Amino acid sequence: MTEETRCGFAALVGAPNAGKSTLLNRMAGAKLSIVSPKAQTTRFRVLGILIRHATQILIVDTPGIFRPKRKLDRAMVAAAWSGSEDADVTLLLIDAKSGLDDATTAVIEQLAKAGRRVWLVLNKTDLVTPQSLLPLTAAVAEMIPVEHVFMISARTGNGVDDLLDRLAESLPLGPFLYPEDDMTDLPDRLLAAELVREQIFLQTHEEVPYGATVETESFVERPDGSVRIDVTVYVGRASHKAILIGERGRRIREIGLKARLQLADLLDRPCHLFLNVKERAGWDEERARLRAIGLDDNA
């Protein structure tokens, strides 16, 4: 007799910098969503596909929810809420060190109105005392009903297996929705652009990462099995372009090198990555730019 399978969606929802992308990568065992110490790194929904026992768990990593100012911001927040709408379980991720700050409180209030099935996941518990966790849990439970509470560290992996085991047994019975060897539904072109954008976050500072967007212009398979990838980085100001390129092109070469090595590892083949930086004022209000990075331009 064949084992019954389960399959379902779990959405990661929370304020910026709660650790959603780090948790997705930890659960999946691979780099699917880019990570940086800066808030609002994730800009669109990323799906992680993993199998636990006889269950295919589909983890939806969403952008952090914050008060939007630009068209880009509005599209990011819309992507976060739409990513959780049809999930079987919403994982409310809270930075245990930051606690119930204004951003987290706003997310909880919105979730409470939606009436979804919510599990509370307190992250970064390795950075706080155990005594502080129970009062935080009680404060959240007063604001929204939660089915289960998990105390984890996405960085170290502590507690993540318990969360995955509970998801595996709680998701609905049904066939797998994706092939068993799939890890994400993110196209390779978008993955290439995201890895470049991650390096921009890690290697530049202040407003530069938020003032840049990255698009893959071409992704060409070569006869030798390698791939040539041409990527354009759009920035809103000439000063940002100068910072990104760096003295004698040193910065952009370093960004390209590190992104290429990660991409080759993920795609399991040689990659030839070419970067071009263009100044384009107001790109974050352009529909074409938002569509290119997978966001709904009607937000």
PDB file of C-alpha atoms in Angstrom:
ATOM      1  CA  MET A   1       0.000   0.000   0.000  1.00  0.00           C
ATOM      2  CA  THR A   2       1.425   3.403  -0.979  1.00  0.00           C
ATOM      3  CA  GLU A   3       1.849   6.063   1.682  1.00  0.00           C
ATOM      4  CA  GLU A   4      -0.677   8.895   1.614  1.00  0.00           C
ATOM      5  CA  THR A   5       0.883  12.175   0.564  1.00  0.00           C
ATOM      6  CA  ARG A   6       0.208  15.668   1.809  1.00  0.00           C
ATOM      7  CA  CYS A   7       0.829  19.000   0.130  1.00  0.00           C
ATOM      8  CA  GLY A   8       0.140  22.581   1.098  1.00  0.00           C
ATOM      9  CA  PHE A   9       1.295  26.166   1.347  1.00  0.00           C
ATOM     10  CA  ALA A  10       2.791  27.906   4.379  1.00  0.00           C
ATOM     11  CA  ALA A  11       3.285  31.677   4.047  1.00  0.00           C
ATOM     12  CA  LEU A  12       6.037  33.486   5.948  1.00  0.00           C
ATOM     13  CA  VAL A  13       4.660  36.875   7.007  1.00  0.00           C
ATOM     14  CA  GLY A  14       6.224  39.523   9.201  1.00  0.00           C
ATOM     15  CA  ALA A  15       7.855  42.915   9.490  1.00  0.00           C
ATOM     16  CA  PRO A  16      11.061  43.712   7.569  1.00  0.00           C
ATOM     17  CA  ASN A  17      14.163  41.980   8.942  1.00  0.00           C
ATOM     18  CA  ALA A  18      12.245  39.367  10.946  1.00  0.00           C
ATOM     19  CA  GLY A  19      14.386  36.717   9.236  1.00  0.00           C
ATOM     20  CA  LYS A  20      11.899  35.314   6.704  1.00  0.00           C
ATOM     21  CA  SER A  21      14.413  34.762   3.900  1.00  0.00           C
ATOM     22  CA  THR A  22      16.973  33.239   6.266  1.00  0.00           C
ATOM     23  CA  LEU A  23      14.301  30.829   7.514  1.00  0.00           C
ATOM     24  CA  LEU A  24      13.225  29.889   3.979  1.00  0.00           C
ATOM     25  CA  ASN A  25      16.828  29.116   3.016  1.00  0.00           C
ATOM     26  CA  ARG A  26      17.313  27.108   6.217  1.00  0.00           C
ATOM     27  CA  MET A  27      14.155  25.081   5.605  1.00  0.00           C
ATOM     28  CA  ALA A  28      14.984  24.445   1.961  1.00  0.00           C
ATOM     29  CA  GLY A  29      18.641  23.672   2.618  1.00  0.00           C
ATOM     30  CA  ALA A  30      19.626  25.955  -0.274  1.00  0.00           C
ATOM     31  CA  LYS A  31      19.931  29.626  -1.177  1.00  0.00           C
ATOM     32  CA  LEU A  32      16.544  30.489  -2.667  1.00  0.00           C
ATOM     33  CA  SER A  33      15.916  33.953  -1.267  1.00  0.00           C
ATOM     34  CA  ILE A  34      18.552  36.653  -0.984  1.00  0.00           C
ATOM     35  CA  VAL A  35      19.563  37.799   2.463  1.00  0.00           C
ATOM     36  CA  SER A  36      21.244  40.906   3.838  1.00  0.00           C
ATOM     37  CA  PRO A  37      21.359  42.652   7.214  1.00  0.00           C
ATOM     38  CA  LYS A  38      19.324  45.502   5.695  1.00  0.00           C
ATOM     39  CA  ALA A  39      15.535  45.635   5.906  1.00  0.00           C
ATOM     40  CA  GLN A  40      13.310  45.258   2.813  1.00  0.00           C
ATOM     41  CA  THR A  41      15.780  43.076   0.923  1.00  0.00           C
ATOM     42  CA  THR A  42      13.087  40.734  -0.461  1.00  0.00           C
ATOM     43  CA  ARG A  43      10.949  42.495  -3.069  1.00  0.00           C
ATOM     44  CA  PHE A  44       8.624  39.769  -4.334  1.00  0.00           C
ATOM     45  CA  ARG A  45       7.173  36.412  -3.403  1.00  0.00           C
ATOM     46  CA  VAL A  46       9.637  33.495  -3.479  1.00  0.00           C
ATOM     47  CA  LEU A  47       8.453  29.884  -3.322  1.00  0.00           C
ATOM     48  CA  GLY A  48      10.567  27.228  -1.627  1.00  0.00           C
ATOM     49  CA  ILE A  49       9.629  23.604  -2.379  1.00  0.00           C
ATOM     50  CA  LEU A  50      10.702  20.898   0.041  1.00  0.00           C
ATOM     51  CA  ILE A  51       9.696  17.380   0.967  1.00  0.00           C
ATOM     52  CA  ARG A  52       9.409  16.325   4.591  1.00  0.00           C
ATOM     53  CA  HIS A  53       8.409  12.695   5.151  1.00  0.00           C
ATOM     54  CA  ALA A  54       5.489  12.198   2.742  1.00  0.00           C
ATOM     55  CA  THR A  55       4.569  15.884   2.575  1.00  0.00           C
ATOM     56  CA  GLN A  56       5.500  18.491  -0.029  1.00  0.00           C
ATOM     57  CA  ILE A  57       5.750  21.747   1.901  1.00  0.00           C
ATOM     58  CA  LEU A  58       5.473  24.873  -0.230  1.00  0.00           C
ATOM     59  CA  ILE A  59       6.992  27.782   1.706  1.00  0.00           C
ATOM     60  CA  VAL A  60       6.083  31.244   0.434  1.00  0.00           C
ATOM     61  CA  ASP A  61       8.633  33.891   1.449  1.00  0.00           C
ATOM     62  CA  THR A  62       7.036  37.324   1.240  1.00  0.00           C
ATOM     63  CA  PRO A  63       8.493  40.844   1.387  1.00  0.00           C
ATOM     64  CA  GLY A  64       8.495  42.450   4.815  1.00  0.00           C
ATOM     65  CA  ILE A  65       5.360  44.474   5.443  1.00  0.00           C
ATOM     66  CA  PHE A  66       5.939  48.181   6.054  1.00  0.00           C
ATOM     67  CA  ARG A  67       4.376  51.566   5.339  1.00  0.00           C
ATOM     68  CA  PRO A  68       4.785  52.112   1.575  1.00  0.00           C
ATOM     69  CA  LYS A  69       5.871  55.388  -0.027  1.00  0.00           C
ATOM     70  CA  ARG A  70       6.784  54.597  -3.644  1.00  0.00           C
ATOM     71  CA  LYS A  71       4.988  52.534  -6.296  1.00  0.00           C
ATOM     72  CA  LEU A  72       7.707  49.924  -5.731  1.00  0.00           C
ATOM     73  CA  ASP A  73       6.907  49.884  -1.998  1.00  0.00           C
ATOM     74  CA  ARG A  74       3.184  49.503  -2.619  1.00  0.00           C
ATOM     75  CA  ALA A  75       3.801  46.608  -5.001  1.00  0.00           C
ATOM     76  CA  MET A  76       6.084  44.905  -2.432  1.00  0.00           C
ATOM     77  CA  VAL A  77       3.497  45.159   0.342  1.00  0.00           C
ATOM     78  CA  ALA A  78       0.749  43.941  -2.020  1.00  0.00           C
ATOM     79  CA  ALA A  79       2.957  40.949  -2.906  1.00  0.00           C
ATOM     80  CA  ALA A  80       3.379  40.150   0.786  1.00  0.00           C
ATOM     81  CA  TRP A  81      -0.351  40.057   1.496  1.00  0.00           C
ATOM     82  CA  SER A  82      -1.289  38.241  -1.718  1.00  0.00           C
ATOM     83  CA  GLY A  83       1.399  35.638  -0.995  1.00  0.00           C
ATOM     84  CA  SER A  84      -0.373  34.712   2.227  1.00  0.00           C
ATOM     85  CA  GLU A  85      -3.989  34.863   1.042  1.00  0.00           C
ATOM     86  CA  ASP A  86      -4.343  31.292  -0.171  1.00  0.00           C
ATOM     87  CA  ALA A  87      -1.902  29.637   2.234  1.00  0.00           C
ATOM     88  CA  ASP A  88      -3.058  26.720   4.368  1.00  0.00           C
ATOM     89  CA  VAL A  89      -1.045  28.112   7.275  1.00  0.00           C
ATOM     90  CA  THR A  90       0.347  31.597   7.894  1.00  0.00           C
ATOM     91  CA  LEU A  91       3.628  31.580   9.811  1.00  0.00           C
ATOM     92  CA  LEU A  92       3.783  34.881  11.680  1.00  0.00           C
ATOM     93  CA  LEU A  93       7.518  35.435  12.093  1.00  0.00           C
ATOM     94  CA  ILE A  94       8.576  37.849  14.830  1.00  0.00           C
ATOM     95  CA  ASP A  95      12.086  38.951  15.733  1.00  0.00           C
ATOM     96  CA  ALA A  96      12.206  38.000  19.415  1.00  0.00           C
ATOM     97  CA  LYS A  97      14.845  40.665  20.057  1.00  0.00           C
ATOM     98  CA  SER A  98      12.777  43.519  18.562  1.00  0.00           C
ATOM     99  CA  GLY A  99       9.539  42.222  20.079  1.00  0.00           C
ATOM    100  CA  LEU A 100       6.249  44.016  19.481  1.00  0.00           C
ATOM    101  CA  ASP A 101       7.514  47.107  17.692  1.00  0.00           C
ATOM    102  CA  ASP A 102       5.215  49.299  15.587  1.00  0.00           C
ATOM    103  CA  ALA A 103       5.852  47.397  12.340  1.00  0.00           C
ATOM    104  CA  THR A 104       5.130  44.007  13.917  1.00  0.00           C
ATOM    105  CA  THR A 105       2.023  45.296  15.679  1.00  0.00           C
ATOM    106  CA  ALA A 106       0.670  46.625  12.359  1.00  0.00           C
ATOM    107  CA  VAL A 107       1.214  43.219  10.704  1.00  0.00           C
ATOM    108  CA  ILE A 108      -0.591  41.401  13.534  1.00  0.00           C
ATOM    109  CA  GLU A 109      -3.549  43.800  13.412  1.00  0.00           C
ATOM    110  CA  GLN A 110      -3.910  43.232   9.659  1.00  0.00           C
ATOM    111  CA  LEU A 111      -3.644  39.452  10.054  1.00  0.00           C
ATOM    112  CA  ALA A 112      -6.250  39.482  12.816  1.00  0.00           C
ATOM    113  CA  LYS A 113      -8.732  41.173  10.465  1.00  0.00           C
ATOM    114  CA  ALA A 114      -8.104  38.526   7.788  1.00  0.00           C
ATOM    115  CA  GLY A 115      -9.015  35.674  10.154  1.00  0.00           C
ATOM    116  CA  ARG A 116      -6.393  33.279   8.818  1.00  0.00           C
ATOM    117  CA  ARG A 117      -4.949  30.168  10.441  1.00  0.00           C
ATOM    118  CA  VAL A 118      -1.845  31.530  12.194  1.00  0.00           C
ATOM    119  CA  TRP A 119       1.168  29.863  13.811  1.00  0.00           C
ATOM    120  CA  LEU A 120       3.477  32.097  15.823  1.00  0.00           C
ATOM    121  CA  VAL A 121       7.191  31.664  15.106  1.00  0.00           C
ATOM    122  CA  LEU A 122       9.536  33.594  17.398  1.00  0.00           C
ATOM    123  CA  ASN A 123      12.863  33.925  15.612  1.00  0.00           C
ATOM    124  CA  LYS A 124      16.349  34.943  16.817  1.00  0.00           C
ATOM    125  CA  THR A 125      15.694  33.300  20.182  1.00  0.00           C
ATOM    126  CA  ASP A 126      19.449  32.711  20.469  1.00  0.00           C
ATOM    127  CA  LEU A 127      19.828  36.471  20.995  1.00  0.00           C
ATOM    128  CA  VAL A 128      17.456  36.835  23.972  1.00  0.00           C
ATOM    129  CA  THR A 129      16.944  35.277  27.393  1.00  0.00           C
ATOM    130  CA  PRO A 130      14.415  32.420  27.605  1.00  0.00           C
ATOM    131  CA  GLN A 131      12.520  34.353  30.299  1.00  0.00           C
ATOM    132  CA  SER A 132      11.590  37.079  27.789  1.00  0.00           C
ATOM    133  CA  LEU A 133       9.829  34.698  25.395  1.00  0.00           C
ATOM    134  CA  LEU A 134       6.750  33.804  27.433  1.00  0.00           C
ATOM    135  CA  PRO A 135       5.638  37.428  28.007  1.00  0.00           C
ATOM    136  CA  LEU A 136       6.114  38.132  24.277  1.00  0.00           C
ATOM    137  CA  THR A 137       4.064  35.058  23.363  1.00  0.00           C
ATOM    138  CA  ALA A 138       1.304  36.107  25.762  1.00  0.00           C
ATOM    139  CA  ALA A 139       1.242  39.646  24.355  1.00  0.00           C
ATOM    140  CA  VAL A 140       0.870  38.344  20.785  1.00  0.00           C
ATOM    141  CA  ALA A 141      -1.824  35.854  21.816  1.00  0.00           C
ATOM    142  CA  GLU A 142      -3.881  38.742  23.233  1.00  0.00           C
ATOM    143  CA  MET A 143      -3.863  40.371  19.807  1.00  0.00           C
ATOM    144  CA  ILE A 144      -4.488  37.344  17.578  1.00  0.00           C
ATOM    145  CA  PRO A 145      -5.438  33.676  18.082  1.00  0.00           C
ATOM    146  CA  VAL A 146      -2.478  31.381  17.290  1.00  0.00           C
ATOM    147  CA  GLU A 147      -2.682  27.588  16.849  1.00  0.00           C
ATOM    148  CA  HIS A 148       0.907  26.774  17.764  1.00  0.00           C
ATOM    149  CA  VAL A 149       3.995  28.593  19.005  1.00  0.00           C
ATOM    150  CA  PHE A 150       7.553  27.800  17.861  1.00  0.00           C
ATOM    151  CA  MET A 151      10.742  29.266  19.244  1.00  0.00           C
ATOM    152  CA  ILE A 152      13.535  29.060  16.704  1.00  0.00           C
ATOM    153  CA  SER A 153      16.763  30.488  15.386  1.00  0.00           C
ATOM    154  CA  ALA A 154      16.780  30.540  11.590  1.00  0.00           C
ATOM    155  CA  ARG A 155      20.483  31.436  11.740  1.00  0.00           C
ATOM    156  CA  THR A 156      21.558  28.376  13.763  1.00  0.00           C
ATOM    157  CA  GLY A 157      18.701  26.064  12.755  1.00  0.00           C
ATOM    158  CA  ASN A 158      17.598  25.493  16.334  1.00  0.00           C
ATOM    159  CA  GLY A 159      13.882  24.578  16.475  1.00  0.00           C
ATOM    160  CA  VAL A 160      13.421  24.547  12.682  1.00  0.00           C
ATOM    161  CA  ASP A 161      13.093  20.753  12.434  1.00  0.00           C
ATOM    162  CA  ASP A 162      10.212  20.811  14.944  1.00  0.00           C
ATOM    163  CA  LEU A 163       8.445  23.436  12.843  1.00  0.00           C
ATOM    164  CA  LEU A 164       8.911  21.393   9.659  1.00  0.00           C
ATOM    165  CA  ASP A 165       7.690  18.195  11.318  1.00  0.00           C
ATOM    166  CA  ARG A 166       4.527  19.907  12.542  1.00  0.00           C
ATOM    167  CA  LEU A 167       3.904  21.395   9.082  1.00  0.00           C
ATOM    168  CA  ALA A 168       4.426  17.990   7.476  1.00  0.00           C
ATOM    169  CA  GLU A 169       1.709  16.403   9.600  1.00  0.00           C
ATOM    170  CA  SER A 170      -0.712  19.356   9.479  1.00  0.00           C
ATOM    171  CA  LEU A 171      -0.933  20.206   5.773  1.00  0.00           C
ATOM    172  CA  PRO A 172      -3.879  18.720   3.833  1.00  0.00           C
ATOM    173  CA  LEU A 173      -3.860  15.316   2.176  1.00  0.00           C
ATOM    174  CA  GLY A 174      -3.268  15.503  -1.552  1.00  0.00           C
ATOM    175  CA  PRO A 175      -0.823  14.897  -4.394  1.00  0.00           C
ATOM    176  CA  PHE A 176       2.427  16.832  -4.803  1.00  0.00           C
ATOM    177  CA  LEU A 177       1.992  19.950  -6.930  1.00  0.00           C
ATOM    178  CA  TYR A 178       5.610  20.140  -8.144  1.00  0.00           C
ATOM    179  CA  PRO A 179       8.171  17.549  -9.340  1.00  0.00           C
ATOM    180  CA  GLU A 180      10.078  16.072  -6.388  1.00  0.00           C
ATOM    181  CA  ASP A 181      13.433  17.515  -7.505  1.00  0.00           C
ATOM    182  CA  ASP A 182      12.159  21.105  -7.844  1.00  0.00           C
ATOM    183  CA  MET A 183      13.384  23.521  -5.159  1.00  0.00           C
ATOM    184  CA  THR A 184      11.682  26.725  -6.316  1.00  0.00           C
ATOM    185  CA  ASP A 185       9.472  28.103  -9.071  1.00  0.00           C
ATOM    186  CA  LEU A 186      11.817  31.081  -9.478  1.00  0.00           C
ATOM    187  CA  PRO A 187      13.040  31.276 -13.116  1.00  0.00           C
ATOM    188  CA  ASP A 188      16.827  31.105 -13.574  1.00  0.00           C
ATOM    189  CA  ARG A 189      16.819  34.590 -15.146  1.00  0.00           C
ATOM    190  CA  LEU A 190      15.222  36.069 -12.030  1.00  0.00           C
ATOM    191  CA  LEU A 191      17.544  34.099  -9.769  1.00  0.00           C
ATOM    192  CA  ALA A 192      20.547  35.592 -11.583  1.00  0.00           C
ATOM    193  CA  ALA A 193      19.221  39.127 -11.131  1.00  0.00           C
ATOM    194  CA  GLU A 194      18.487  38.511  -7.448  1.00  0.00           C
ATOM    195  CA  LEU A 195      21.993  37.210  -6.703  1.00  0.00           C
ATOM    196  CA  VAL A 196      23.453  40.349  -8.286  1.00  0.00           C
ATOM    197  CA  ARG A 197      21.069  42.478  -6.221  1.00  0.00           C
ATOM    198  CA  GLU A 198      22.105  40.664  -3.064  1.00  0.00           C
ATOM    199  CA  GLN A 199      25.746  41.588  -3.704  1.00  0.00           C
ATOM    200  CA  ILE A 200      24.697  45.219  -4.204  1.00  0.00           C
ATOM    201  CA  PHE A 201      23.080  45.093  -0.745  1.00  0.00           C
ATOM    202  CA  LEU A 202      26.138  43.476   0.796  1.00  0.00           C
ATOM    203  CA  GLN A 203      28.803  45.596  -0.898  1.00  0.00           C
ATOM    204  CA  THR A 204      27.243  49.074  -0.935  1.00  0.00           C
ATOM    205  CA  HIS A 205      25.683  51.181   1.784  1.00  0.00           C
ATOM    206  CA  GLU A 206      23.178  53.888   2.656  1.00  0.00           C
ATOM    207  CA  GLU A 207      20.501  54.374  -0.004  1.00  0.00           C
ATOM    208  CA  VAL A 208      22.330  52.722  -2.928  1.00  0.00           C
ATOM    209  CA  PRO A 209      20.769  49.226  -2.565  1.00  0.00           C
ATOM    210  CA  TYR A 210      17.254  50.680  -2.339  1.00  0.00           C
ATOM    211  CA  GLY A 211      17.909  52.926  -5.322  1.00  0.00           C
ATOM    212  CA  ALA A 212      18.852  50.042  -7.625  1.00  0.00           C
ATOM    213  CA  THR A 213      16.968  47.351  -9.503  1.00  0.00           C
ATOM    214  CA  VAL A 214      18.440  44.462 -11.471  1.00  0.00           C
ATOM    215  CA  GLU A 215      17.121  42.833 -14.654  1.00  0.00           C
ATOM    216  CA  THR A 216      18.429  39.902 -16.688  1.00  0.00           C
ATOM    217  CA  GLU A 217      18.452  41.039 -20.319  1.00  0.00           C
ATOM    218  CA  SER A 218      19.534  37.724 -21.859  1.00  0.00           C
ATOM    219  CA  PHE A 219      20.115  34.160 -20.680  1.00  0.00           C
ATOM    220  CA  VAL A 220      21.712  32.092 -23.441  1.00  0.00           C
ATOM    221  CA  GLU A 221      22.639  28.404 -23.278  1.00  0.00           C
ATOM    222  CA  ARG A 222      26.016  27.708 -24.903  1.00  0.00           C
ATOM    223  CA  PRO A 223      27.024  24.522 -26.778  1.00  0.00           C
ATOM    224  CA  ASP A 224      29.565  23.614 -24.073  1.00  0.00           C
ATOM    225  CA  GLY A 225      26.822  23.429 -21.414  1.00  0.00           C
ATOM    226  CA  SER A 226      27.654  26.802 -19.869  1.00  0.00           C
ATOM    227  CA  VAL A 227      25.354  29.827 -19.917  1.00  0.00           C
ATOM    228  CA  ARG A 228      25.951  33.481 -20.805  1.00  0.00           C
ATOM    229  CA  ILE A 229      23.933  35.911 -18.702  1.00  0.00           C
ATOM    230  CA  ASP A 230      23.716  39.645 -19.412  1.00  0.00           C
ATOM    231  CA  VAL A 231      22.372  41.696 -16.526  1.00  0.00           C
ATOM    232  CA  THR A 232      21.534  45.407 -16.300  1.00  0.00           C
ATOM    233  CA  VAL A 233      21.538  47.320 -13.031  1.00  0.00           C
ATOM    234  CA  TYR A 234      19.303  50.415 -13.112  1.00  0.00           C
ATOM    235  CA  VAL A 235      19.999  53.207 -10.624  1.00  0.00           C
ATOM    236  CA  GLY A 236      18.151  56.438 -10.017  1.00  0.00           C
ATOM    237  CA  ARG A 237      21.157  58.764  -9.661  1.00  0.00           C
ATOM    238  CA  ALA A 238      24.531  59.372 -11.284  1.00  0.00           C
ATOM    239  CA  SER A 239      26.189  59.248  -7.859  1.00  0.00           C
ATOM    240  CA  HIS A 240      24.801  55.727  -7.293  1.00  0.00           C
ATOM    241  CA  LYS A 241      26.157  54.631 -10.661  1.00  0.00           C
ATOM    242  CA  ALA A 242      29.626  55.902  -9.738  1.00  0.00           C
ATOM    243  CA  ILE A 243      29.530  54.056  -6.397  1.00  0.00           C
ATOM    244  CA  LEU A 244      28.390  50.812  -8.013  1.00  0.00           C
ATOM    245  CA  ILE A 245      31.053  50.869 -10.703  1.00  0.00           C
ATOM    246  CA  GLY A 246      33.771  51.891  -8.255  1.00  0.00           C
ATOM    247  CA  GLU A 247      37.286  53.077  -8.959  1.00  0.00           C
ATOM    248  CA  ARG A 248      38.410  51.627 -12.293  1.00  0.00           C
ATOM    249  CA  GLY A 249      35.406  49.282 -12.259  1.00  0.00           C
ATOM    250  CA  ARG A 250      36.611  47.458  -9.169  1.00  0.00           C
ATOM    251  CA  ARG A 251      33.273  47.378  -7.317  1.00  0.00           C
ATOM    252  CA  ILE A 252      31.139  46.119 -10.200  1.00  0.00           C
ATOM    253  CA  ARG A 253      33.732  43.418 -10.988  1.00  0.00           C
ATOM    254  CA  GLU A 254      33.617  42.207  -7.381  1.00  0.00           C
ATOM    255  CA  ILE A 255      29.805  42.197  -7.415  1.00  0.00           C
ATOM    256  CA  GLY A 256      29.820  40.202 -10.637  1.00  0.00           C
ATOM    257  CA  LEU A 257      32.439  37.732  -9.416  1.00  0.00           C
ATOM    258  CA  LYS A 258      30.627  36.830  -6.201  1.00  0.00           C
ATOM    259  CA  ALA A 259      27.220  36.617  -7.888  1.00  0.00           C
ATOM    260  CA  ARG A 260      28.658  34.409 -10.659  1.00  0.00           C
ATOM    261  CA  LEU A 261      30.200  31.943  -8.198  1.00  0.00           C
ATOM    262  CA  GLN A 262      26.916  31.568  -6.300  1.00  0.00           C
ATOM    263  CA  LEU A 263      24.921  31.248  -9.510  1.00  0.00           C
ATOM    264  CA  ALA A 264      27.245  28.572 -10.923  1.00  0.00           C
ATOM    265  CA  ASP A 265      26.847  26.628  -7.686  1.00  0.00           C
ATOM    266  CA  LEU A 266      23.041  26.869  -7.732  1.00  0.00           C
ATOM    267  CA  LEU A 267      22.664  26.062 -11.443  1.00  0.00           C
ATOM    268  CA  ASP A 268      25.407  23.430 -11.296  1.00  0.00           C
ATOM    269  CA  ARG A 269      27.102  24.654 -14.462  1.00  0.00           C
ATOM    270  CA  PRO A 270      29.648  27.284 -15.559  1.00  0.00           C
ATOM    271  CA  CYS A 271      28.187  30.788 -15.831  1.00  0.00           C
ATOM    272  CA  HIS A 272      29.519  33.775 -17.767  1.00  0.00           C
ATOM    273  CA  LEU A 273      27.992  36.850 -16.134  1.00  0.00           C
ATOM    274  CA  PHE A 274      28.222  40.334 -17.668  1.00  0.00           C
ATOM    275  CA  LEU A 275      26.976  43.409 -15.802  1.00  0.00           C
ATOM    276  CA  ASN A 276      25.991  46.806 -17.155  1.00  0.00           C
ATOM    277  CA  VAL A 277      24.995  49.824 -15.002  1.00  0.00           C
ATOM    278  CA  LYS A 278      22.526  52.387 -16.371  1.00  0.00           C
ATOM    279  CA  GLU A 279      21.188  55.561 -14.802  1.00  0.00           C
ATOM    280  CA  ARG A 280      17.389  55.715 -15.041  1.00  0.00           C
ATOM    281  CA  ALA A 281      15.688  58.273 -12.813  1.00  0.00           C
ATOM    282  CA  GLY A 282      12.275  57.222 -11.500  1.00  0.00           C
ATOM    283  CA  TRP A 283      12.640  53.519 -12.313  1.00  0.00           C
ATOM    284  CA  ASP A 284      10.808  52.663  -9.051  1.00  0.00           C
ATOM    285  CA  GLU A 285       7.625  54.252 -10.449  1.00  0.00           C
ATOM    286  CA  GLU A 286       7.842  52.501 -13.859  1.00  0.00           C
ATOM    287  CA  ARG A 287       5.419  49.679 -14.578  1.00  0.00           C
ATOM    288  CA  ALA A 288       7.866  47.891 -16.882  1.00  0.00           C
ATOM    289  CA  ARG A 289      10.579  47.840 -14.211  1.00  0.00           C
ATOM    290  CA  LEU A 290       8.172  46.440 -11.597  1.00  0.00           C
ATOM    291  CA  ARG A 291       6.881  43.761 -13.951  1.00  0.00           C
ATOM    292  CA  ALA A 292      10.472  42.786 -14.782  1.00  0.00           C
ATOM    293  CA  ILE A 293      11.162  41.906 -11.144  1.00  0.00           C
ATOM    294  CA  GLY A 294       7.942  39.930 -10.748  1.00  0.00           C
ATOM    295  CA  LEU A 295       5.750  42.539  -9.077  1.00  0.00           C
ATOM    296  CA  ASP A 296       2.181  43.541  -9.888  1.00  0.00           C
ATOM    297  CA  ASP A 297       2.367  46.990 -11.454  1.00  0.00           C
ATOM    298  CA  ASN A 298      -1.234  47.836 -10.473  1.00  0.00           C
ATOM    299  CA  ALA A 299      -0.402  48.337  -6.782  1.00  0.00           C
TER     300      ALA A 299
END
